[in-house]
XYZ file of C-alpha atoms in Angstrom:
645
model
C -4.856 -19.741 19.239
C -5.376 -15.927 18.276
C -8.082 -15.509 15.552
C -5.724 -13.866 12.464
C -6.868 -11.418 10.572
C -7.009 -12.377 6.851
C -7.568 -9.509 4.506
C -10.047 -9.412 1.029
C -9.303 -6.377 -1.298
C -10.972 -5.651 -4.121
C -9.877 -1.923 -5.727
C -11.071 0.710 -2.830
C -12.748 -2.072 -0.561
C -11.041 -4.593 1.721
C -12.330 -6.734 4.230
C -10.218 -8.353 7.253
C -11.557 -11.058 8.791
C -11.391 -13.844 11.231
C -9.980 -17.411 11.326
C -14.061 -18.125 11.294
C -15.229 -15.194 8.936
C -16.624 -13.263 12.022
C -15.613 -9.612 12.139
C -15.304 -8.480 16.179
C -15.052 -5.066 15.829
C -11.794 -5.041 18.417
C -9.670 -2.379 17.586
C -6.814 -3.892 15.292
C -2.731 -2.756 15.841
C -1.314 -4.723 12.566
C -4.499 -4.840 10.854
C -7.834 -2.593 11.615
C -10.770 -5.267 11.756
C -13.981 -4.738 9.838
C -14.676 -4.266 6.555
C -13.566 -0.638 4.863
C -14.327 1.484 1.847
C -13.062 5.024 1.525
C -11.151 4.685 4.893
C -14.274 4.215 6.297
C -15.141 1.059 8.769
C -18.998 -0.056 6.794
C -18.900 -3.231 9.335
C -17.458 -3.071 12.660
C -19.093 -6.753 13.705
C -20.341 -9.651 11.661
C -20.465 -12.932 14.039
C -21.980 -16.079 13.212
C -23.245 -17.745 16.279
C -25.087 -21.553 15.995
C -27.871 -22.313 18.420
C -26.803 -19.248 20.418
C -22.965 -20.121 20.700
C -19.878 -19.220 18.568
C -19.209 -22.524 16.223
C -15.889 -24.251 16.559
C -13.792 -24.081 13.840
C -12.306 -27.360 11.656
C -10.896 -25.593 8.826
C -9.826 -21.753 9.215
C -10.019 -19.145 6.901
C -6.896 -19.014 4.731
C -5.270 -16.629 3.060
C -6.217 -15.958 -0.897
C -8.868 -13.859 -2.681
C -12.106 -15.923 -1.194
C -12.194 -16.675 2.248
C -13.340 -19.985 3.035
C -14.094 -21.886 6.502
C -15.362 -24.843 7.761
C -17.110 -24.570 11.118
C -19.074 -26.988 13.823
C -21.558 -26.694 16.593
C -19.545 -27.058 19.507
C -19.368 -30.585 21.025
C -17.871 -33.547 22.734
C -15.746 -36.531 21.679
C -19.068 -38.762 22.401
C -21.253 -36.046 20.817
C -20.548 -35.689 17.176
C -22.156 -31.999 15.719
C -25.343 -32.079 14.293
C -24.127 -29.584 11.447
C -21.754 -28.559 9.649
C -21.200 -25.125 8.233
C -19.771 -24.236 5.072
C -18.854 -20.422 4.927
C -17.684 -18.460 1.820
C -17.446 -14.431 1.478
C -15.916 -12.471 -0.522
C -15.573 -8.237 -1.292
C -15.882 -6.323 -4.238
C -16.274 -3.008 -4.910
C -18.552 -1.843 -2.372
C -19.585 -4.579 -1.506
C -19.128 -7.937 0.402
C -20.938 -11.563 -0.208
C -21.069 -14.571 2.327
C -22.806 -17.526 1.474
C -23.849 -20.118 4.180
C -24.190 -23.338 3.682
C -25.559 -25.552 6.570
C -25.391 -29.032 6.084
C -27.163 -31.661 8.285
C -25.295 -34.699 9.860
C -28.268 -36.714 11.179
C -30.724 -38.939 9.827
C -33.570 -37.564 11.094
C -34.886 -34.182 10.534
C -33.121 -31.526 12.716
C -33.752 -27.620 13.593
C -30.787 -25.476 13.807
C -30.867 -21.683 14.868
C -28.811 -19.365 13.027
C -27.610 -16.095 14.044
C -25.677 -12.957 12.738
C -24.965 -10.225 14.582
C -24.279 -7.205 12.639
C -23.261 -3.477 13.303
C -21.814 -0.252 11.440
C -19.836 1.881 13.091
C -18.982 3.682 10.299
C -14.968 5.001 12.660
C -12.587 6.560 10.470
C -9.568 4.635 9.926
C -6.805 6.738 11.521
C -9.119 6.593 14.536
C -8.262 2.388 14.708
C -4.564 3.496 14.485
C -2.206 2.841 17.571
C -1.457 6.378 18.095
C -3.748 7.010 20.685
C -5.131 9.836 18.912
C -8.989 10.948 19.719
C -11.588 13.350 17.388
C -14.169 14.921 18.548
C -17.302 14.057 16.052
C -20.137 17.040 17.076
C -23.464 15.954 16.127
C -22.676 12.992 14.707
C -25.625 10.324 14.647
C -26.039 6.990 14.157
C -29.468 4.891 13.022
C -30.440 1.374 12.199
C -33.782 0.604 10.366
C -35.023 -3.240 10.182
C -35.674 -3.957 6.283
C -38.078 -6.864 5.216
C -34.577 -8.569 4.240
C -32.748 -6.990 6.376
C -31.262 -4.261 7.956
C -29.560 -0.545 7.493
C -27.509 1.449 8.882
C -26.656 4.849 8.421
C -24.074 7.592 9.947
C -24.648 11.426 9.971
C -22.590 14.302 10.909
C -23.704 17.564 9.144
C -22.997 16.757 5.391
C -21.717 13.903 5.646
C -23.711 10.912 5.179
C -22.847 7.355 4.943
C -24.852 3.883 4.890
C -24.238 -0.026 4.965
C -27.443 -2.326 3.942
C -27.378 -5.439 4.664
C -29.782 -7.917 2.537
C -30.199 -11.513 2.858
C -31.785 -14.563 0.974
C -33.880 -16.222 2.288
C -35.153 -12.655 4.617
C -34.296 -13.361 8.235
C -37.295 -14.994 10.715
C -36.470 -12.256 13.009
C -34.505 -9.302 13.816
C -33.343 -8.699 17.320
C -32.368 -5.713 19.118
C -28.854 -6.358 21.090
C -28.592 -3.441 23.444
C -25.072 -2.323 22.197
C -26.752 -0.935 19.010
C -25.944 -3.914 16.868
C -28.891 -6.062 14.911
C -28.916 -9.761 15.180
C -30.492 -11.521 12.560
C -32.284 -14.983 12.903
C -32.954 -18.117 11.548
C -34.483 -21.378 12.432
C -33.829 -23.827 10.033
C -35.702 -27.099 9.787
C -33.222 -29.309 7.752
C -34.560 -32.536 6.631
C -32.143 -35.849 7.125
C -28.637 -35.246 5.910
C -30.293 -32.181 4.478
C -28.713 -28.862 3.154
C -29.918 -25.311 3.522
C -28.424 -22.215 2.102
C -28.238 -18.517 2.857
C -26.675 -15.648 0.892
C -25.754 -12.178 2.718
C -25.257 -9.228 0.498
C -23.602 -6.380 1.993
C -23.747 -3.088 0.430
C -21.620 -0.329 1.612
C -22.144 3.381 0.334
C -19.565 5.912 1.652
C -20.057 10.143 1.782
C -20.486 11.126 -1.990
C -20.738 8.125 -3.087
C -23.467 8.093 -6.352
C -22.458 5.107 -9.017
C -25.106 2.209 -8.926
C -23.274 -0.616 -6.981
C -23.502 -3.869 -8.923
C -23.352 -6.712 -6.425
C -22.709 -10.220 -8.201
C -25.263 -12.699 -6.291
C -22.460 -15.364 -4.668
C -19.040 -15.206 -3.501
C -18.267 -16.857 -6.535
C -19.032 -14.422 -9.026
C -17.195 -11.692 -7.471
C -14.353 -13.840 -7.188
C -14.880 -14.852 -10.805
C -14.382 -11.522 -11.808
C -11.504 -10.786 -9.665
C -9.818 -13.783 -11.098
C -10.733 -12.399 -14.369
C -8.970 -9.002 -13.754
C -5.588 -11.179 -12.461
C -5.804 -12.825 -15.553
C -6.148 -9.852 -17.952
C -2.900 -8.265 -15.617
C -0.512 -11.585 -16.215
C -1.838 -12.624 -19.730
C 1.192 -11.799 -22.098
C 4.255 -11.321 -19.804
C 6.889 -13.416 -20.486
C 8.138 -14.718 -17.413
C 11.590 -16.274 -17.027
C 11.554 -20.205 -18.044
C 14.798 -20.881 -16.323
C 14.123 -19.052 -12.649
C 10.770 -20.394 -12.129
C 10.537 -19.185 -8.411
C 11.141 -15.335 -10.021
C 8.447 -15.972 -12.708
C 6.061 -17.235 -9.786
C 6.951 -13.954 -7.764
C 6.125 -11.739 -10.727
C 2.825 -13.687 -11.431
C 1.664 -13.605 -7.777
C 2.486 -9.792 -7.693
C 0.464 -8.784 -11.179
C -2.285 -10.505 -9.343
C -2.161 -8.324 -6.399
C -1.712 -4.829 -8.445
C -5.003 -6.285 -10.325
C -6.933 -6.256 -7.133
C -4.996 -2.785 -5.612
C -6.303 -0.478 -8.566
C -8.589 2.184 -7.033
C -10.432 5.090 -8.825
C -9.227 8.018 -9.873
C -9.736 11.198 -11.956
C -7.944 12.494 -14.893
C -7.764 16.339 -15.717
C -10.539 16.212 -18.241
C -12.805 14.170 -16.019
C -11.978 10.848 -17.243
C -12.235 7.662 -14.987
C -8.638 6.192 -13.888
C -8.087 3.254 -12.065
C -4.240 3.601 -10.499
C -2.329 1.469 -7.471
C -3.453 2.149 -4.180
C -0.025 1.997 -2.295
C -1.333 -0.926 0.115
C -3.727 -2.435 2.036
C -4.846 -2.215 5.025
C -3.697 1.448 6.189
C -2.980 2.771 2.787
C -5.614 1.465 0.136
C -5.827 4.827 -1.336
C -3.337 6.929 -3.429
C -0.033 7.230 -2.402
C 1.956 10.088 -5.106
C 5.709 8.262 -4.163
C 4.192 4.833 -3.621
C 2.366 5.002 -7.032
C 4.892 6.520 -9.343
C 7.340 3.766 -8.519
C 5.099 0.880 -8.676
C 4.301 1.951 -12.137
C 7.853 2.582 -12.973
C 8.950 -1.165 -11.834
C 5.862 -2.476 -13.970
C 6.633 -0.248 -16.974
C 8.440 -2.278 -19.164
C 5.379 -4.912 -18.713
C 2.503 -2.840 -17.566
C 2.551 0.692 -19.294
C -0.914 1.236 -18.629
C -0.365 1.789 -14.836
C 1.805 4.836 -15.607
C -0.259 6.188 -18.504
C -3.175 6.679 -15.537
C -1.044 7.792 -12.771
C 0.460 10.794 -14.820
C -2.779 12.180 -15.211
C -4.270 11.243 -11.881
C -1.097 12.716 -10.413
C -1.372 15.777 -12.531
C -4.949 16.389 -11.618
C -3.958 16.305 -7.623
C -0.707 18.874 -8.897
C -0.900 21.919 -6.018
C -1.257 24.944 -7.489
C -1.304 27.226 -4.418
C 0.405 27.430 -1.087
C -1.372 25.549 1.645
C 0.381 25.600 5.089
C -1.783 22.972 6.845
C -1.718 20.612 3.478
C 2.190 21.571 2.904
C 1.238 22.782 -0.898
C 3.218 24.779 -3.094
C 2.397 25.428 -6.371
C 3.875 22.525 -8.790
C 4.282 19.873 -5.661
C 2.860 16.531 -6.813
C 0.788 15.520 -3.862
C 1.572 12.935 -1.175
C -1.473 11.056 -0.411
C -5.169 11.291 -1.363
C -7.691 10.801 1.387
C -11.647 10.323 1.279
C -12.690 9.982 4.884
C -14.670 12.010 7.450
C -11.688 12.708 9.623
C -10.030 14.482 6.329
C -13.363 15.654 5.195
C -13.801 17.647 7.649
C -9.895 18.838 8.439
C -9.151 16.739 11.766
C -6.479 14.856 10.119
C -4.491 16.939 7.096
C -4.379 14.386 4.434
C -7.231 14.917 2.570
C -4.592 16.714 -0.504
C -1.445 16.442 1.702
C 2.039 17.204 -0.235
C 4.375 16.125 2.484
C 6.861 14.675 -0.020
C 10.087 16.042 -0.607
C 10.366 13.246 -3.591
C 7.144 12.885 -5.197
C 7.186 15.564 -7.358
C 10.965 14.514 -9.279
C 9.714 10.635 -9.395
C 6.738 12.723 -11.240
C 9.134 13.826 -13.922
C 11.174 10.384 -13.644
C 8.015 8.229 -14.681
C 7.038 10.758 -17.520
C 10.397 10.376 -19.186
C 11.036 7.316 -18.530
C 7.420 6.148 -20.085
C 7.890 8.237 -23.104
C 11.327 6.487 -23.726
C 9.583 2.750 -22.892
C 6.627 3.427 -25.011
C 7.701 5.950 -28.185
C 3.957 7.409 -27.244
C 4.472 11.376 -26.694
C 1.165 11.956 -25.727
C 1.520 12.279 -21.906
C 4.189 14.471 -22.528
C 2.205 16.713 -24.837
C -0.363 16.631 -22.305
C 1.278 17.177 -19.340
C 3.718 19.774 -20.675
C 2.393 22.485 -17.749
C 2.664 20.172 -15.399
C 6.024 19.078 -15.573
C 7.578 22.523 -16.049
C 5.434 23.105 -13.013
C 7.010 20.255 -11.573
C 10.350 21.006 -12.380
C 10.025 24.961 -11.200
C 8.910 23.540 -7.711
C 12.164 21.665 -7.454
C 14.162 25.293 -8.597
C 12.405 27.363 -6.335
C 10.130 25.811 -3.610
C 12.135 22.932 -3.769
C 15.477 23.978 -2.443
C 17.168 23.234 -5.318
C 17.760 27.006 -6.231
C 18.214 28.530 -2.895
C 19.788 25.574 -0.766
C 21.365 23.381 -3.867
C 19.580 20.696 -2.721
C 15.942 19.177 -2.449
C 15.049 20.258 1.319
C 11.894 19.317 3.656
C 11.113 20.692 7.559
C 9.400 18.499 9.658
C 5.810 18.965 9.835
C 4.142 19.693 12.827
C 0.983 17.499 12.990
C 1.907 15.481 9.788
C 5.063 14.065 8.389
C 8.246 14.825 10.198
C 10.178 13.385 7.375
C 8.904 13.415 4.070
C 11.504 11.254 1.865
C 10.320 7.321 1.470
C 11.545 6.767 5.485
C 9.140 8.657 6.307
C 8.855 7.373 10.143
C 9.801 9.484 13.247
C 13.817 8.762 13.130
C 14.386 7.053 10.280
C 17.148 10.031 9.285
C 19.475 9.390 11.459
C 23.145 9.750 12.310
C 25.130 6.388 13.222
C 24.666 6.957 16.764
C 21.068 6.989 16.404
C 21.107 11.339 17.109
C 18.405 12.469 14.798
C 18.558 15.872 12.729
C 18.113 19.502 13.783
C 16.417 22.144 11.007
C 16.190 21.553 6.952
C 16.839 17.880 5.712
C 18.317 17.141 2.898
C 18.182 13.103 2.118
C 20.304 11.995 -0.324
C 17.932 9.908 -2.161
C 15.757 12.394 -3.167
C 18.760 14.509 -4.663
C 19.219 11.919 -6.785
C 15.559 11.571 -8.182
C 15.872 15.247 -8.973
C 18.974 14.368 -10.735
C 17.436 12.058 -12.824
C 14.458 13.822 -13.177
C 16.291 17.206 -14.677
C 18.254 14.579 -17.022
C 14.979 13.099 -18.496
C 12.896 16.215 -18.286
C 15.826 17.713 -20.663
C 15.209 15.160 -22.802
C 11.817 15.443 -23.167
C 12.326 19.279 -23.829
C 14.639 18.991 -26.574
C 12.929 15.976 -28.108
C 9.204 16.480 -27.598
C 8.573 19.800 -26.764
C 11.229 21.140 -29.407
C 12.775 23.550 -26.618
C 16.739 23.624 -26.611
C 17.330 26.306 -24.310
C 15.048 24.806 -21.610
C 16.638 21.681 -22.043
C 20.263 22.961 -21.826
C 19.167 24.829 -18.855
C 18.198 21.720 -17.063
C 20.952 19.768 -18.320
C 23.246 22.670 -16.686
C 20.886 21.876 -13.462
C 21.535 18.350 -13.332
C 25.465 18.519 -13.872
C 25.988 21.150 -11.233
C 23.561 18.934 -8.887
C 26.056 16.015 -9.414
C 29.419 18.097 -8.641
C 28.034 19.274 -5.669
C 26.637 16.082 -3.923
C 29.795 13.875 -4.544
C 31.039 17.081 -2.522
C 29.118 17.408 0.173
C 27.343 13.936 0.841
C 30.326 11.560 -0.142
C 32.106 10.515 3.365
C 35.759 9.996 2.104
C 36.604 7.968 5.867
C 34.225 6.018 5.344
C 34.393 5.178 0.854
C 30.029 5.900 1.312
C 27.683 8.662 1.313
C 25.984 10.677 3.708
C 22.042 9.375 4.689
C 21.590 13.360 4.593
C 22.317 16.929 5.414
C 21.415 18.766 8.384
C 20.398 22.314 7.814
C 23.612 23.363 8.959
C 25.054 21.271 6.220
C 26.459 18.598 8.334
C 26.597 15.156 7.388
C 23.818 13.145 9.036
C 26.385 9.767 8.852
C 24.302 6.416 9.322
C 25.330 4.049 6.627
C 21.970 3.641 4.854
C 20.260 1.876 2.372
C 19.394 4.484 0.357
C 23.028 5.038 -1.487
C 21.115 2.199 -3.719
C 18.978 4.515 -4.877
C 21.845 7.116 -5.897
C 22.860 4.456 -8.292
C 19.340 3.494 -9.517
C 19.249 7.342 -10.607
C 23.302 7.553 -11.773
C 24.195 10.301 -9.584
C 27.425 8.981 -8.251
C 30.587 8.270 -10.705
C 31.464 4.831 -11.605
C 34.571 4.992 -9.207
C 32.002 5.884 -6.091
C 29.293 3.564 -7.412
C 31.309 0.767 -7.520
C 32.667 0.881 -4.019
C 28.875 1.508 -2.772
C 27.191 -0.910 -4.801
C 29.547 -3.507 -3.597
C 29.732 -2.060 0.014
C 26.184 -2.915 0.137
C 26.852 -6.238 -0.311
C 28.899 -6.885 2.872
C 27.029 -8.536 5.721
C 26.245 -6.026 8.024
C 23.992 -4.646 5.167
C 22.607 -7.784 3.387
C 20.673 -10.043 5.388
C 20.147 -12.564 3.092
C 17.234 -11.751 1.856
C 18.149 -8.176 1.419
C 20.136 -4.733 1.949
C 18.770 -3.631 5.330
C 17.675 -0.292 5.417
C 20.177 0.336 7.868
C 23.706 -1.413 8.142
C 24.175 -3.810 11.044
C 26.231 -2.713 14.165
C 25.388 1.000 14.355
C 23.675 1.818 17.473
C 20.841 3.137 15.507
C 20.140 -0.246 14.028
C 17.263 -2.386 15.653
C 16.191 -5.186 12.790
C 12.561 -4.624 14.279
C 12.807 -0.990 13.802
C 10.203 0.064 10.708
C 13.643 1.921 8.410
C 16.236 1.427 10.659
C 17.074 -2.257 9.917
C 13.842 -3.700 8.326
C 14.471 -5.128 4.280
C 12.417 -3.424 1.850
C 11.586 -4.771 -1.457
C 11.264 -1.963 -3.279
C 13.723 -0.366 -1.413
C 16.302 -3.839 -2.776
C 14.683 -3.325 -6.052
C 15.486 -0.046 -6.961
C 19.086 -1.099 -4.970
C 19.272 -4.452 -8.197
C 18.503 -2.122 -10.675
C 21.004 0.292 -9.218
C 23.679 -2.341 -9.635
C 22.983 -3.284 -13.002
C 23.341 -0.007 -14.254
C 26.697 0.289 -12.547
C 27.152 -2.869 -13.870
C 27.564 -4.837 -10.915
C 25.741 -7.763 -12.543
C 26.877 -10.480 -9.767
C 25.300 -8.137 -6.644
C 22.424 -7.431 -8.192
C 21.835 -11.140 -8.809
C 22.766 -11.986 -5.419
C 20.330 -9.107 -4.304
C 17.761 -10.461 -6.750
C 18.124 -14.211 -5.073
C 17.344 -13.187 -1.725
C 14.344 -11.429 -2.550
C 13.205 -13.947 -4.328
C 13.843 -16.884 -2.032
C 11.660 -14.337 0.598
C 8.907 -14.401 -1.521
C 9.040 -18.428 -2.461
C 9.347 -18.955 1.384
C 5.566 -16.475 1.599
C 3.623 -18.080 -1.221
C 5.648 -15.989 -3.869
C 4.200 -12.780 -1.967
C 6.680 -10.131 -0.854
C 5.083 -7.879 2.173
C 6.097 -4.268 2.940
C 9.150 -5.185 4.321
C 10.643 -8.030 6.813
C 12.491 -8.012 9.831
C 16.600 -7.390 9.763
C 17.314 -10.633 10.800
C 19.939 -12.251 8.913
C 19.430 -15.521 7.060
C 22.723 -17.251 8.331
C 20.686 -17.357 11.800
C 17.221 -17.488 10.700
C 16.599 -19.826 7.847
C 13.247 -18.220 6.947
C 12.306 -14.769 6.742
C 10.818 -12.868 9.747
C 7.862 -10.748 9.411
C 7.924 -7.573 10.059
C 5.044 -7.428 12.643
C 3.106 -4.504 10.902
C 3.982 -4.429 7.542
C 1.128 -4.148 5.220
C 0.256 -7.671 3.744
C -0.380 -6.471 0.275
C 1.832 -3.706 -0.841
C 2.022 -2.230 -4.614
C 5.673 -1.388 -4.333
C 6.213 -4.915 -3.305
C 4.105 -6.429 -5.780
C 5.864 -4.617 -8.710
C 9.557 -5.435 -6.611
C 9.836 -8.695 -8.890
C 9.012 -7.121 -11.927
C 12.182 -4.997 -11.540
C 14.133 -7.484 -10.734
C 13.231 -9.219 -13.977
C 14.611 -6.451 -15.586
C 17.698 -6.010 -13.858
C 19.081 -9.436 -13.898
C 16.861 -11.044 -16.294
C 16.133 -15.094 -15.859
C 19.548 -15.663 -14.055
């Protein structure tokens, strides 16, 4: 059997981890191996070995918040083990915690030699990604230093400085070297008949720039106490839905996960944030598009998630034109990055802004939490900002020049830059991809929606009528001129895109949901989309494919040309209800939810296209990130599009 990985996340720090515990260090395609902070790998190995061989294992690690195994000396039928092991770890922030627990089977007294290997490597994460991609790392030097209870390990390269420290109760007999620049702890235990001995490993991982005081709970247990803690304070008070008890089970199990995905952030005065990293394990970090709408799912329930992105978002606001970075002055950035590789400009994402739709999702969230909450505050604050916000979408934007919100590809970062965001996903329905300027429909209608509430805000908060009749005047002539130029009369649906030519980029697409979630299209179009998107080459069963069945660009494999979304369905439900389409958004609603009952009440990233009349349980999408914010928030909006029905 293939040792899983099985992934810990606590805030900025995750761990992934073997069917035993043991991290390998092998270079990981769906999931990087090792345990991370800051993008950074702080332990590239971690293997138990017992009396100089790898243990056998009778129970495997399973998925949760703890990971817990159950390993044996290896052995015969007429040679029962002579221990067993009880292994527990856990991460927090900065941290990670195994205890060991080696219980004797024997009645007499018996010695048993315990080993872990351990080993920083301290590789970025982009350099575990399948791309192939190499970075040269001048200078760069690596130490270990044998403490009384354990050992160090620390990584160099001009400024940059990181370390891992490893401490361990009771202090290791011995530490050995390895020859592959690894440090293998030892043991020898002298367990008395039926006997029990205990260790505790305490690892303690401090990235570039790092300079809080890490507080490391002593057990497994206490870090998972206060994790459990943290899920508690994130469900207490929601009322769930009494009479769909699968749907209140999804919404529970996904407050849980956005209580472990909250990562640090800044405010523009200086102030601490803590806002959804947008997933783990590639993307535990900031995400501009991936955080804005998992606080606008858990609004109604969760205000506090937007009330810190605004600022956080505000804070990371360009103000300048960067061509390597894609900045322009008012662009709400794309994703926030902390590693060495972005450190030191080999990989552009350190500030990158390569999101056409980040910045009017900005402007959705404001209004939209100013409207939820009554509290004008944010809007007070962030006044500059979200004129800054909305003049990028006027000028830099496209929306002046081009009458439409318009992205290039990026050479060396994103070629598209709306949510599909992959190499192809904008597409026409023979699979022919764009030449020049995109313009993706979705994203015209978050800077519909975004002039609509920003207007709002104007007249109501900021007491400025002519600002908000100019935007109003925006948003109206935005409307007239996509049901113009997107809307495919042959065909009752709109255009995926425009090409810069201004030709219709024609694959039926997913992402007409979102033009209702935002109310760009009239009733008559909505209606005929909201219920074309019902039909079965879109809806699998479990969802509207990102890409309908039958086109030659559709693969159900393929990461947005066939693959179900969550988020993507929920912003498609809410959509429907607006339009109200109350049955498909149900139906919609169902089959998400019967996904996530059929995963533990966890919806991943996205699934596989397969449809449900020929595959009675969802198929994974092979490298979908296991714990997603988008996702996790996904039920909350469909609470409030269809209620408890």
């Amino acid at each position: 059997m293939t040792d899983r990985h099985h992934l810990l996340v606590h805030g900025g720090t995750f761990a992934a981890v073997g069917d035993r515990g043991d991290i390998s260090g092998v270079r990981g395609v769906s999931a990087p191996d090792g345990l991370f902070v800051r993008d950074g790998r702080h332990l590239s190995r971690w293997q138990l070995t017992v009396d100089g061989a790898v243990p056998e294992v009778l129970s495997p690690v399973a998925d949760g918040d703890t990971a817990r195994c159950v390993l044996v000396p290896r052995g015969g039928r007429n040679e029962p083990p002579a221990c067993t092991l009880f292994r527990e770890q856990a991460v927090g922030d900065g941290s990670f915690v195994e205890s060991l627990r080696v219980t004797s089977n024997r009645p007499v007294p018996t010695t048993v030699r315990l080993a872990i290997t351990a080993d920083a490597d301290f590789t970025d994460q982009f350099e575990l990604r399948s791309d192939h991609r190499t970075y040269m790392k001048v200078g760069a030097v690596r130490s270990r230093q044998v403490l009384g209870h354990g050992v160090e390990f620390t990584y160099q390269r001009g400024e940059w400085r990181s370390r891992t420290t490893v401490t361990t109760d009771p202090s290791p007999d011995s530490v050995e070297e390895t020859g592959t620049g690894a440090r293998r702890m030892v043991w020898t235990l002298e367990l008395a008949p039926h006997g029990t001995a205990e260790l505790l490993l305490r690892v303690i991982a401090r990235p570039h720039g790092e300079k809080r005081a890490l507080r490391v709970p002593r057990d497994p247990a206490a870090l998972t106490e206060r994790l459990l803690d943290r899920e508690g304070e994130f469900v207490q008070g929601v009322a769930f839905p009494t009479g769909w008890p699968e749907l209140a089970a999804a919404c529970a199990r996904g407050l849980a996960d956005l209580a472990a995905l909250q990562v640090p952030a800044t405010g523009p005065d200086g102030e601490e944030l803590r806002v959804p990293a947008a997933g783990a394990p590639w993307f535990l970090t900031l995400l501009g598009r991936d955080a804005l709408l998992t606080s606008l799912f858990a609004l109604p329930y969760r205000p506090r998630l937007a009330a810190a992105t605004l600022p956080a978002l505000a804070t990371t606001q360009a103000t300048e034109t960067g061509v390597d970075a894609v900045a322009q002055p008012g662009k709400i950035v794309h994703e926030v990055r902390q590693g060495e590789l972005a450190h030191f400009g080999q990989v552009p994402y350190g500030r990158y802004y390569g999101s056409v739709d980040a910045t009017p999702l900005f402007l959705v969230l404001l209004g939209a939490y100013v409207e939820q909450t009554g509290d004008t505050g944010p809007a007070r604050r962030l006044e500059a900002n979200a004129r800054a916000a909305v003049a990028w979408m006027l000028d830099h934007g496209g929306l002046t020049s081009r009458g439409y919100l318009v992205y290039r590809a990026d050479q060396g970062g994103l070629a598209n830059q709306n949510w599909k965001d992959s190499p192809g996903a904008i597409c026409s329905f023979d699979g022919s991809r764009p030449h020049g300027p995109v313009m993706a429909a979705g994203a015209q209608g978050y800077a519909y929606d975004a002039l609509r509430r920003t207007a709002w805000i104007a007249r109501t908060v900021w007491q400025d009528e002519t600002y908000a009749a100019l935007l109003e005047q925006a948003a109206g002539d935005l409307r007239d001129r996509f049901q113009r130029d997107f809307w495919m009369p042959e065909r009752s649906f709109p255009a995926l895109a425009l090409d810069g030519n201004g030709k219709r980029v024609d694959a039926l697409a997913s992402d007409a949901g979102h033009l209702l979630w935002s109310g760009l299209l009239d009733k008559e179009y909505g209606e005929l989309v909201g219920r074309r998107l019902l039909e079965p080459d879109f809806f699998s069963g479990w969802g509207v494919r990102t890409l309908a069945a039958g086109q030659p660009a559709y693969h159900p494999l393929s990461y947005h040309r066939g693959s179900v979304w969550p988020h993507d369905n929920a912003l498609i439900a809410l959509g429907l209800a607006r339009y109200g389409l109350h049955d498909e958004a149900r139906t919609v609603a169902h089959g998400l939810v019967d996904a996530a009952t059929a995963t533990g009440h966890r919806l991943p990233e996205v699934l596989a296209g397969y449809g449900r009349d020929t595959h009675p349980e969802p198929v994974p999408y092979p490298h979908a990130c296991v714990r997603e914010s988008r996702s996790a928030a996904a039920p909350l909006a469909l609470l409030t599009a269809v209620g408890g029905a």
